[in-house]
Amino acid sequence: MRSLLLSISCACLLSLAGASTSFAAIKTVTAKPTAETMAPGESVLFDDKKCPAGMIAKFTKAQKRPSVSRRCVHQ
């Protein structure tokens, strides 16, 4: 009984881990993102040519404010 419960809980955790990585995927866009074009909490990648070589700009919209933050991340 104990091994059955352990197997079931491991299966649940593995399925949740797989689901969270698919939700965490960040898409690359071809137009510069703005607060109006993004959903709250959404992050997108956009090459604005301002980051060092090998990096790309990551734009993230705030959850409860109409602001977008920008930072360079590795590709």
PDB file of N, CA and C in Angstrom:
ATOM      1  N   MET A   1       0.835  -1.192   0.000  1.00  0.00           N
ATOM      2  CA  MET A   1       0.000   0.000   0.000  1.00  0.00           C
ATOM      3  C   MET A   1       0.879   1.255   0.000  1.00  0.00           C
ATOM      4  N   ARG A   2       1.929   1.219   0.804  1.00  0.00           N
ATOM      5  CA  ARG A   2       2.809   2.381   0.885  1.00  0.00           C
ATOM      6  C   ARG A   2       3.492   2.642  -0.455  1.00  0.00           C
ATOM      7  N   SER A   3       3.949   1.586  -1.121  1.00  0.00           N
ATOM      8  CA  SER A   3       4.623   1.769  -2.411  1.00  0.00           C
ATOM      9  C   SER A   3       3.642   2.266  -3.478  1.00  0.00           C
ATOM     10  N   LEU A   4       2.399   1.851  -3.387  1.00  0.00           N
ATOM     11  CA  LEU A   4       1.389   2.328  -4.327  1.00  0.00           C
ATOM     12  C   LEU A   4       1.170   3.827  -4.154  1.00  0.00           C
ATOM     13  N   LEU A   5       1.042   4.284  -2.912  1.00  0.00           N
ATOM     14  CA  LEU A   5       0.860   5.714  -2.646  1.00  0.00           C
ATOM     15  C   LEU A   5       2.084   6.515  -3.082  1.00  0.00           C
ATOM     16  N   LEU A   6       3.263   5.954  -2.862  1.00  0.00           N
ATOM     17  CA  LEU A   6       4.487   6.627  -3.266  1.00  0.00           C
ATOM     18  C   LEU A   6       4.549   6.750  -4.792  1.00  0.00           C
ATOM     19  N   SER A   7       4.173   5.692  -5.489  1.00  0.00           N
ATOM     20  CA  SER A   7       4.167   5.716  -6.952  1.00  0.00           C
ATOM     21  C   SER A   7       3.175   6.741  -7.485  1.00  0.00           C
ATOM     22  N   ILE A   8       2.001   6.797  -6.893  1.00  0.00           N
ATOM     23  CA  ILE A   8       0.983   7.748  -7.333  1.00  0.00           C
ATOM     24  C   ILE A   8       1.438   9.182  -7.087  1.00  0.00           C
ATOM     25  N   SER A   9       2.020   9.451  -5.925  1.00  0.00           N
ATOM     26  CA  SER A   9       2.469  10.816  -5.628  1.00  0.00           C
ATOM     27  C   SER A   9       3.622  11.221  -6.542  1.00  0.00           C
ATOM     28  N   CYS A  10       4.526  10.283  -6.874  1.00  0.00           N
ATOM     29  CA  CYS A  10       5.617  10.593  -7.806  1.00  0.00           C
ATOM     30  C   CYS A  10       5.066  10.902  -9.191  1.00  0.00           C
ATOM     31  N   ALA A  11       4.096  10.145  -9.632  1.00  0.00           N
ATOM     32  CA  ALA A  11       3.493  10.378 -10.939  1.00  0.00           C
ATOM     33  C   ALA A  11       2.829  11.751 -10.991  1.00  0.00           C
ATOM     34  N   CYS A  12       2.163  12.124  -9.907  1.00  0.00           N
ATOM     35  CA  CYS A  12       1.519  13.444  -9.856  1.00  0.00           C
ATOM     36  C   CYS A  12       2.551  14.563  -9.918  1.00  0.00           C
ATOM     37  N   LEU A  13       3.630  14.411  -9.165  1.00  0.00           N
ATOM     38  CA  LEU A  13       4.667  15.440  -9.163  1.00  0.00           C
ATOM     39  C   LEU A  13       5.336  15.559 -10.527  1.00  0.00           C
ATOM     40  N   LEU A  14       5.594  14.443 -11.166  1.00  0.00           N
ATOM     41  CA  LEU A  14       6.212  14.487 -12.493  1.00  0.00           C
ATOM     42  C   LEU A  14       5.292  15.130 -13.520  1.00  0.00           C
ATOM     43  N   SER A  15       4.009  14.864 -13.436  1.00  0.00           N
ATOM     44  CA  SER A  15       3.086  15.476 -14.388  1.00  0.00           C
ATOM     45  C   SER A  15       2.984  16.977 -14.147  1.00  0.00           C
ATOM     46  N   LEU A  16       3.027  17.406 -12.892  1.00  0.00           N
ATOM     47  CA  LEU A  16       3.000  18.840 -12.599  1.00  0.00           C
ATOM     48  C   LEU A  16       4.275  19.518 -13.066  1.00  0.00           C
ATOM     49  N   ALA A  17       5.407  18.857 -12.912  1.00  0.00           N
ATOM     50  CA  ALA A  17       6.676  19.437 -13.355  1.00  0.00           C
ATOM     51  C   ALA A  17       6.670  19.626 -14.867  1.00  0.00           C
ATOM     52  N   GLY A  18       6.140  18.666 -15.592  1.00  0.00           N
ATOM     53  CA  GLY A  18       6.050  18.791 -17.044  1.00  0.00           C
ATOM     54  C   GLY A  18       5.112  19.899 -17.461  1.00  0.00           C
ATOM     55  N   ALA A  19       4.025  20.060 -16.734  1.00  0.00           N
ATOM     56  CA  ALA A  19       3.054  21.108 -17.068  1.00  0.00           C
ATOM     57  C   ALA A  19       3.627  22.488 -16.795  1.00  0.00           C
ATOM     58  N   SER A  20       4.391  22.652 -15.718  1.00  0.00           N
ATOM     59  CA  SER A  20       4.909  23.972 -15.380  1.00  0.00           C
ATOM     60  C   SER A  20       5.953  24.426 -16.385  1.00  0.00           C
ATOM     61  N   THR A  21       6.734  23.501 -16.960  1.00  0.00           N
ATOM     62  CA  THR A  21       7.717  23.922 -17.941  1.00  0.00           C
ATOM     63  C   THR A  21       7.054  24.345 -19.242  1.00  0.00           C
ATOM     64  N   SER A  22       5.936  23.750 -19.586  1.00  0.00           N
ATOM     65  CA  SER A  22       5.268  24.165 -20.816  1.00  0.00           C
ATOM     66  C   SER A  22       4.627  25.542 -20.657  1.00  0.00           C
ATOM     67  N   PHE A  23       4.163  25.872 -19.467  1.00  0.00           N
ATOM     68  CA  PHE A  23       3.592  27.191 -19.232  1.00  0.00           C
ATOM     69  C   PHE A  23       4.678  28.260 -19.167  1.00  0.00           C
ATOM     70  N   ALA A  24       5.894  27.859 -18.833  1.00  0.00           N
ATOM     71  CA  ALA A  24       6.977  28.813 -18.666  1.00  0.00           C
ATOM     72  C   ALA A  24       7.629  29.208 -19.983  1.00  0.00           C
ATOM     73  N   ALA A  25       7.210  28.633 -21.080  1.00  0.00           N
ATOM     74  CA  ALA A  25       7.807  28.956 -22.376  1.00  0.00           C
ATOM     75  C   ALA A  25       7.558  30.424 -22.710  1.00  0.00           C
ATOM     76  N   ILE A  26       8.617  31.093 -23.121  1.00  0.00           N
ATOM     77  CA  ILE A  26       8.525  32.506 -23.484  1.00  0.00           C
ATOM     78  C   ILE A  26       8.665  32.603 -24.990  1.00  0.00           C
ATOM     79  N   LYS A  27       7.736  33.287 -25.629  1.00  0.00           N
ATOM     80  CA  LYS A  27       7.782  33.383 -27.086  1.00  0.00           C
ATOM     81  C   LYS A  27       8.599  34.590 -27.526  1.00  0.00           C
ATOM     82  N   THR A  28       9.146  34.486 -28.717  1.00  0.00           N
ATOM     83  CA  THR A  28       9.887  35.580 -29.333  1.00  0.00           C
ATOM     84  C   THR A  28       8.942  36.289 -30.302  1.00  0.00           C
ATOM     85  N   VAL A  29       8.886  37.616 -30.191  1.00  0.00           N
ATOM     86  CA  VAL A  29       7.985  38.398 -31.039  1.00  0.00           C
ATOM     87  C   VAL A  29       8.796  39.239 -32.023  1.00  0.00           C
ATOM     88  N   THR A  30       8.145  39.684 -33.099  1.00  0.00           N
ATOM     89  CA  THR A  30       8.825  40.458 -34.133  1.00  0.00           C
ATOM     90  C   THR A  30       8.550  41.953 -34.049  1.00  0.00           C
ATOM     91  N   ALA A  31       7.614  42.363 -33.205  1.00  0.00           N
ATOM     92  CA  ALA A  31       7.312  43.783 -33.004  1.00  0.00           C
ATOM     93  C   ALA A  31       7.589  44.135 -31.546  1.00  0.00           C
ATOM     94  N   LYS A  32       8.083  45.356 -31.313  1.00  0.00           N
ATOM     95  CA  LYS A  32       8.410  45.765 -29.947  1.00  0.00           C
ATOM     96  C   LYS A  32       7.155  45.719 -29.077  1.00  0.00           C
ATOM     97  N   PRO A  33       7.207  44.979 -27.947  1.00  0.00           N
ATOM     98  CA  PRO A  33       6.032  44.867 -27.085  1.00  0.00           C
ATOM     99  C   PRO A  33       5.758  46.155 -26.304  1.00  0.00           C
ATOM    100  N   THR A  34       4.485  46.415 -26.058  1.00  0.00           N
ATOM    101  CA  THR A  34       4.059  47.550 -25.247  1.00  0.00           C
ATOM    102  C   THR A  34       3.116  47.047 -24.165  1.00  0.00           C
ATOM    103  N   ALA A  35       2.804  47.887 -23.214  1.00  0.00           N
ATOM    104  CA  ALA A  35       1.888  47.506 -22.141  1.00  0.00           C
ATOM    105  C   ALA A  35       0.513  47.143 -22.694  1.00  0.00           C
ATOM    106  N   GLU A  36       0.130  47.747 -23.798  1.00  0.00           N
ATOM    107  CA  GLU A  36      -1.177  47.486 -24.383  1.00  0.00           C
ATOM    108  C   GLU A  36      -1.236  46.142 -25.115  1.00  0.00           C
ATOM    109  N   THR A  37      -0.097  45.670 -25.628  1.00  0.00           N
ATOM    110  CA  THR A  37      -0.079  44.426 -26.408  1.00  0.00           C
ATOM    111  C   THR A  37       0.228  43.194 -25.572  1.00  0.00           C
ATOM    112  N   MET A  38       0.506  43.383 -24.267  1.00  0.00           N
ATOM    113  CA  MET A  38       0.874  42.258 -23.408  1.00  0.00           C
ATOM    114  C   MET A  38      -0.147  42.039 -22.304  1.00  0.00           C
ATOM    115  N   ALA A  39      -0.285  40.796 -21.888  1.00  0.00           N
ATOM    116  CA  ALA A  39      -1.161  40.454 -20.765  1.00  0.00           C
ATOM    117  C   ALA A  39      -0.396  40.638 -19.452  1.00  0.00           C
ATOM    118  N   PRO A  40      -1.085  40.897 -18.345  1.00  0.00           N
ATOM    119  CA  PRO A  40      -0.410  41.028 -17.055  1.00  0.00           C
ATOM    120  C   PRO A  40       0.407  39.781 -16.723  1.00  0.00           C
ATOM    121  N   GLY A  41       1.685  39.991 -16.362  1.00  0.00           N
ATOM    122  CA  GLY A  41       2.571  38.889 -16.010  1.00  0.00           C
ATOM    123  C   GLY A  41       3.229  38.206 -17.193  1.00  0.00           C
ATOM    124  N   GLU A  42       2.875  38.590 -18.413  1.00  0.00           N
ATOM    125  CA  GLU A  42       3.428  37.956 -19.611  1.00  0.00           C
ATOM    126  C   GLU A  42       4.859  38.436 -19.867  1.00  0.00           C
ATOM    127  N   SER A  43       5.703  37.535 -20.359  1.00  0.00           N
ATOM    128  CA  SER A  43       7.062  37.862 -20.764  1.00  0.00           C
ATOM    129  C   SER A  43       7.267  37.438 -22.208  1.00  0.00           C
ATOM    130  N   VAL A  44       7.957  38.276 -22.972  1.00  0.00           N
ATOM    131  CA  VAL A  44       8.281  37.960 -24.363  1.00  0.00           C
ATOM    132  C   VAL A  44       9.723  38.384 -24.643  1.00  0.00           C
ATOM    133  N   LEU A  45      10.308  37.776 -25.664  1.00  0.00           N
ATOM    134  CA  LEU A  45      11.649  38.141 -26.110  1.00  0.00           C
ATOM    135  C   LEU A  45      11.540  38.951 -27.390  1.00  0.00           C
ATOM    136  N   PHE A  46      12.366  39.998 -27.491  1.00  0.00           N
ATOM    137  CA  PHE A  46      12.385  40.838 -28.686  1.00  0.00           C
ATOM    138  C   PHE A  46      13.800  41.362 -28.884  1.00  0.00           C
ATOM    139  N   ASP A  47      14.339  41.202 -30.078  1.00  0.00           N
ATOM    140  CA  ASP A  47      15.690  41.667 -30.372  1.00  0.00           C
ATOM    141  C   ASP A  47      15.641  43.141 -30.756  1.00  0.00           C
ATOM    142  N   ASP A  48      15.902  44.001 -29.768  1.00  0.00           N
ATOM    143  CA  ASP A  48      15.873  45.441 -30.025  1.00  0.00           C
ATOM    144  C   ASP A  48      17.257  45.995 -30.364  1.00  0.00           C
ATOM    145  N   LYS A  49      18.224  45.104 -30.549  1.00  0.00           N
ATOM    146  CA  LYS A  49      19.602  45.456 -30.950  1.00  0.00           C
ATOM    147  C   LYS A  49      20.336  46.285 -29.901  1.00  0.00           C
ATOM    148  N   LYS A  50      19.857  46.322 -28.650  1.00  0.00           N
ATOM    149  CA  LYS A  50      20.508  47.104 -27.598  1.00  0.00           C
ATOM    150  C   LYS A  50      21.259  46.227 -26.596  1.00  0.00           C
ATOM    151  N   CYS A  51      21.127  44.911 -26.707  1.00  0.00           N
ATOM    152  CA  CYS A  51      21.789  43.990 -25.784  1.00  0.00           C
ATOM    153  C   CYS A  51      23.137  43.553 -26.348  1.00  0.00           C
ATOM    154  N   PRO A  52      24.064  43.133 -25.477  1.00  0.00           N
ATOM    155  CA  PRO A  52      25.352  42.631 -25.948  1.00  0.00           C
ATOM    156  C   PRO A  52      25.187  41.377 -26.808  1.00  0.00           C
ATOM    157  N   ALA A  53      26.244  41.016 -27.515  1.00  0.00           N
ATOM    158  CA  ALA A  53      26.218  39.834 -28.383  1.00  0.00           C
ATOM    159  C   ALA A  53      25.845  38.591 -27.581  1.00  0.00           C
ATOM    160  N   GLY A  54      24.993  37.752 -28.160  1.00  0.00           N
ATOM    161  CA  GLY A  54      24.571  36.520 -27.511  1.00  0.00           C
ATOM    162  C   GLY A  54      23.429  36.699 -26.526  1.00  0.00           C
ATOM    163  N   MET A  55      22.906  37.918 -26.424  1.00  0.00           N
ATOM    164  CA  MET A  55      21.812  38.191 -25.497  1.00  0.00           C
ATOM    165  C   MET A  55      20.635  38.787 -26.271  1.00  0.00           C
ATOM    166  N   ILE A  56      19.447  38.734 -25.653  1.00  0.00           N
ATOM    167  CA  ILE A  56      18.228  39.275 -26.252  1.00  0.00           C
ATOM    168  C   ILE A  56      17.432  39.971 -25.151  1.00  0.00           C
ATOM    169  N   ALA A  57      16.632  40.955 -25.530  1.00  0.00           N
ATOM    170  CA  ALA A  57      15.841  41.698 -24.544  1.00  0.00           C
ATOM    171  C   ALA A  57      14.606  40.890 -24.143  1.00  0.00           C
ATOM    172  N   LYS A  58      14.363  40.827 -22.852  1.00  0.00           N
ATOM    173  CA  LYS A  58      13.169  40.164 -22.307  1.00  0.00           C
ATOM    174  C   LYS A  58      12.282  41.251 -21.719  1.00  0.00           C
ATOM    175  N   PHE A  59      11.078  41.368 -22.249  1.00  0.00           N
ATOM    176  CA  PHE A  59      10.109  42.351 -21.780  1.00  0.00           C
ATOM    177  C   PHE A  59       9.063  41.639 -20.936  1.00  0.00           C
ATOM    178  N   THR A  60       8.776  42.167 -19.743  1.00  0.00           N
ATOM    179  CA  THR A  60       7.793  41.570 -18.840  1.00  0.00           C
ATOM    180  C   THR A  60       6.828  42.655 -18.384  1.00  0.00           C
ATOM    181  N   LYS A  61       5.531  42.378 -18.525  1.00  0.00           N
ATOM    182  CA  LYS A  61       4.518  43.333 -18.066  1.00  0.00           C
ATOM    183  C   LYS A  61       4.216  43.050 -16.598  1.00  0.00           C
ATOM    184  N   ALA A  62       4.101  44.098 -15.816  1.00  0.00           N
ATOM    185  CA  ALA A  62       3.783  43.972 -14.397  1.00  0.00           C
ATOM    186  C   ALA A  62       2.379  43.398 -14.209  1.00  0.00           C
ATOM    187  N   GLN A  63       2.162  42.729 -13.081  1.00  0.00           N
ATOM    188  CA  GLN A  63       0.864  42.110 -12.803  1.00  0.00           C
ATOM    189  C   GLN A  63      -0.241  43.143 -12.598  1.00  0.00           C
ATOM    190  N   LYS A  64       0.030  44.190 -11.807  1.00  0.00           N
ATOM    191  CA  LYS A  64      -1.043  45.108 -11.416  1.00  0.00           C
ATOM    192  C   LYS A  64      -0.783  46.557 -11.823  1.00  0.00           C
ATOM    193  N   ARG A  65       0.189  46.758 -12.695  1.00  0.00           N
ATOM    194  CA  ARG A  65       0.489  48.117 -13.161  1.00  0.00           C
ATOM    195  C   ARG A  65       0.635  48.097 -14.669  1.00  0.00           C
ATOM    196  N   PRO A  66       0.365  49.195 -15.320  1.00  0.00           N
ATOM    197  CA  PRO A  66       0.507  49.247 -16.782  1.00  0.00           C
ATOM    198  C   PRO A  66       1.945  49.571 -17.207  1.00  0.00           C
ATOM    199  N   SER A  67       2.928  48.847 -16.653  1.00  0.00           N
ATOM    200  CA  SER A  67       4.317  49.114 -16.995  1.00  0.00           C
ATOM    201  C   SER A  67       4.988  47.842 -17.506  1.00  0.00           C
ATOM    202  N   VAL A  68       6.009  48.040 -18.335  1.00  0.00           N
ATOM    203  CA  VAL A  68       6.754  46.926 -18.906  1.00  0.00           C
ATOM    204  C   VAL A  68       8.224  47.113 -18.536  1.00  0.00           C
ATOM    205  N   SER A  69       8.857  46.057 -18.010  1.00  0.00           N
ATOM    206  CA  SER A  69      10.268  46.125 -17.697  1.00  0.00           C
ATOM    207  C   SER A  69      11.063  45.415 -18.789  1.00  0.00           C
ATOM    208  N   ARG A  70      12.302  45.821 -18.960  1.00  0.00           N
ATOM    209  CA  ARG A  70      13.175  45.266 -19.990  1.00  0.00           C
ATOM    210  C   ARG A  70      14.503  44.892 -19.372  1.00  0.00           C
ATOM    211  N   ARG A  71      15.012  43.700 -19.727  1.00  0.00           N
ATOM    212  CA  ARG A  71      16.359  43.309 -19.305  1.00  0.00           C
ATOM    213  C   ARG A  71      16.936  42.364 -20.340  1.00  0.00           C
ATOM    214  N   CYS A  72      18.245  42.323 -20.405  1.00  0.00           N
ATOM    215  CA  CYS A  72      18.936  41.448 -21.354  1.00  0.00           C
ATOM    216  C   CYS A  72      19.138  40.078 -20.729  1.00  0.00           C
ATOM    217  N   VAL A  73      18.840  39.034 -21.486  1.00  0.00           N
ATOM    218  CA  VAL A  73      19.004  37.656 -21.028  1.00  0.00           C
ATOM    219  C   VAL A  73      19.758  36.875 -22.098  1.00  0.00           C
ATOM    220  N   HIS A  74      20.379  35.767 -21.692  1.00  0.00           N
ATOM    221  CA  HIS A  74      21.077  34.905 -22.659  1.00  0.00           C
ATOM    222  C   HIS A  74      20.071  34.183 -23.529  1.00  0.00           C
ATOM    223  N   GLN A  75      20.414  34.014 -24.787  1.00  0.00           N
ATOM    224  CA  GLN A  75      19.516  33.334 -25.729  1.00  0.00           C
ATOM    225  C   GLN A  75      19.542  31.854 -25.516  1.00  0.00           C
TER     226      GLN A  75
END
